[in-house]
Amino acid sequence: MIKTKSPEEIALMRESCRIVKETLDFVGRNIRAGMTTKDVDDMVYRYITSCGAYPSSLGYGGFPASACVSVNEVVVHGIPSDRIIRDGDIVSVDITAEKNGYNGDAARTFMIGDVDEEKRQLVKVTEECFFKAIEGLKAGTPLYDIGYAVQTHAESHGYGVVRALVGHGIGRDMHEDPSVPNFGRKGTGMRLKAGMTICIEPMINAGTYKVVFHDDGWTVTTMDGKPSAHYENTVLITEDGVEILTL
Ligand code: MF3
Ligand code: CO
Ligand code: CO
């Protein structure tokens, strides 16, 4: 079932989303080579809780941390650990915060120090995929136009679009209907409605779209070991466009 949010609910979503955005900005200012992915998680936990919010990932389906921290070939759901972040790495940090019962969810891929051109281009195109997806998006747009836009842009650069993981609705729950794939056929799927809040989150691989699910129950890596980037925002659909709540 797809819920549209009331103005009161949207006000609460704005607050949670603002906290997510500020947390990611804070991480962006502080993340550096030599830190462990656990250090990043600590920063996220402290920032979110200091805002009076809860890091929804912590305990979600048994996930043991406040942030997903995914380095290079890790696509998403990297479990914070003793892995040291090195100069030249790209690190995706994906966080969800809940306040007053509503969630905001966003991810950024940070470039650490001197990053090679292949990874720079991948990070740039992944962000562009998000912005292509929201171009012209508004109430009435067919849902799979989002995936069509992401896929067209990513594949024009020779990249692989992850199929096994998708975006989603968001609200009281971190994951609500509908699923929002990053691939699809233009003009198909349900029509979006004003008041829907969804997460659009391209996961783009430098090589094959195929991924491996690891036996820790979480970590997802590229099958060919090439790097992957992730960019996510929580978006509100309106009559005449979208509002990016986590930007
Ligand atoms: N934030 C992720 C998403 O974009 C989900 C996090 S999975 C968790 O959907 F286990 F870490 F919570
Ligand atoms: Co997320
Ligand atoms: Co999400």
PDB file of C-alpha atoms and ligand atoms in Angstrom, residues 94 105 168 175 199 201 232, ligand 3:
ATOM      1  CA  ASP A  94      24.415   5.859   3.853  1.00  0.00           C
ATOM      2  CA  ASP A 105      17.470   8.552   4.317  1.00  0.00           C
ATOM      3  CA  HIS A 168      11.894   2.757  -1.868  1.00  0.00           C
ATOM      4  CA  HIS A 175      11.355   1.090   3.718  1.00  0.00           C
ATOM      5  CA  CYS A 199      14.189   7.500  -1.845  1.00  0.00           C
ATOM      6  CA  GLU A 201      19.288   5.928  -4.852  1.00  0.00           C
ATOM      7  CA  GLU A 232      20.654   8.886  -2.413  1.00  0.00           C
TER       8      GLU A 232
HETATM    9 CO    CO B   3      17.275   4.154   0.934  1.00  0.00          CO
END
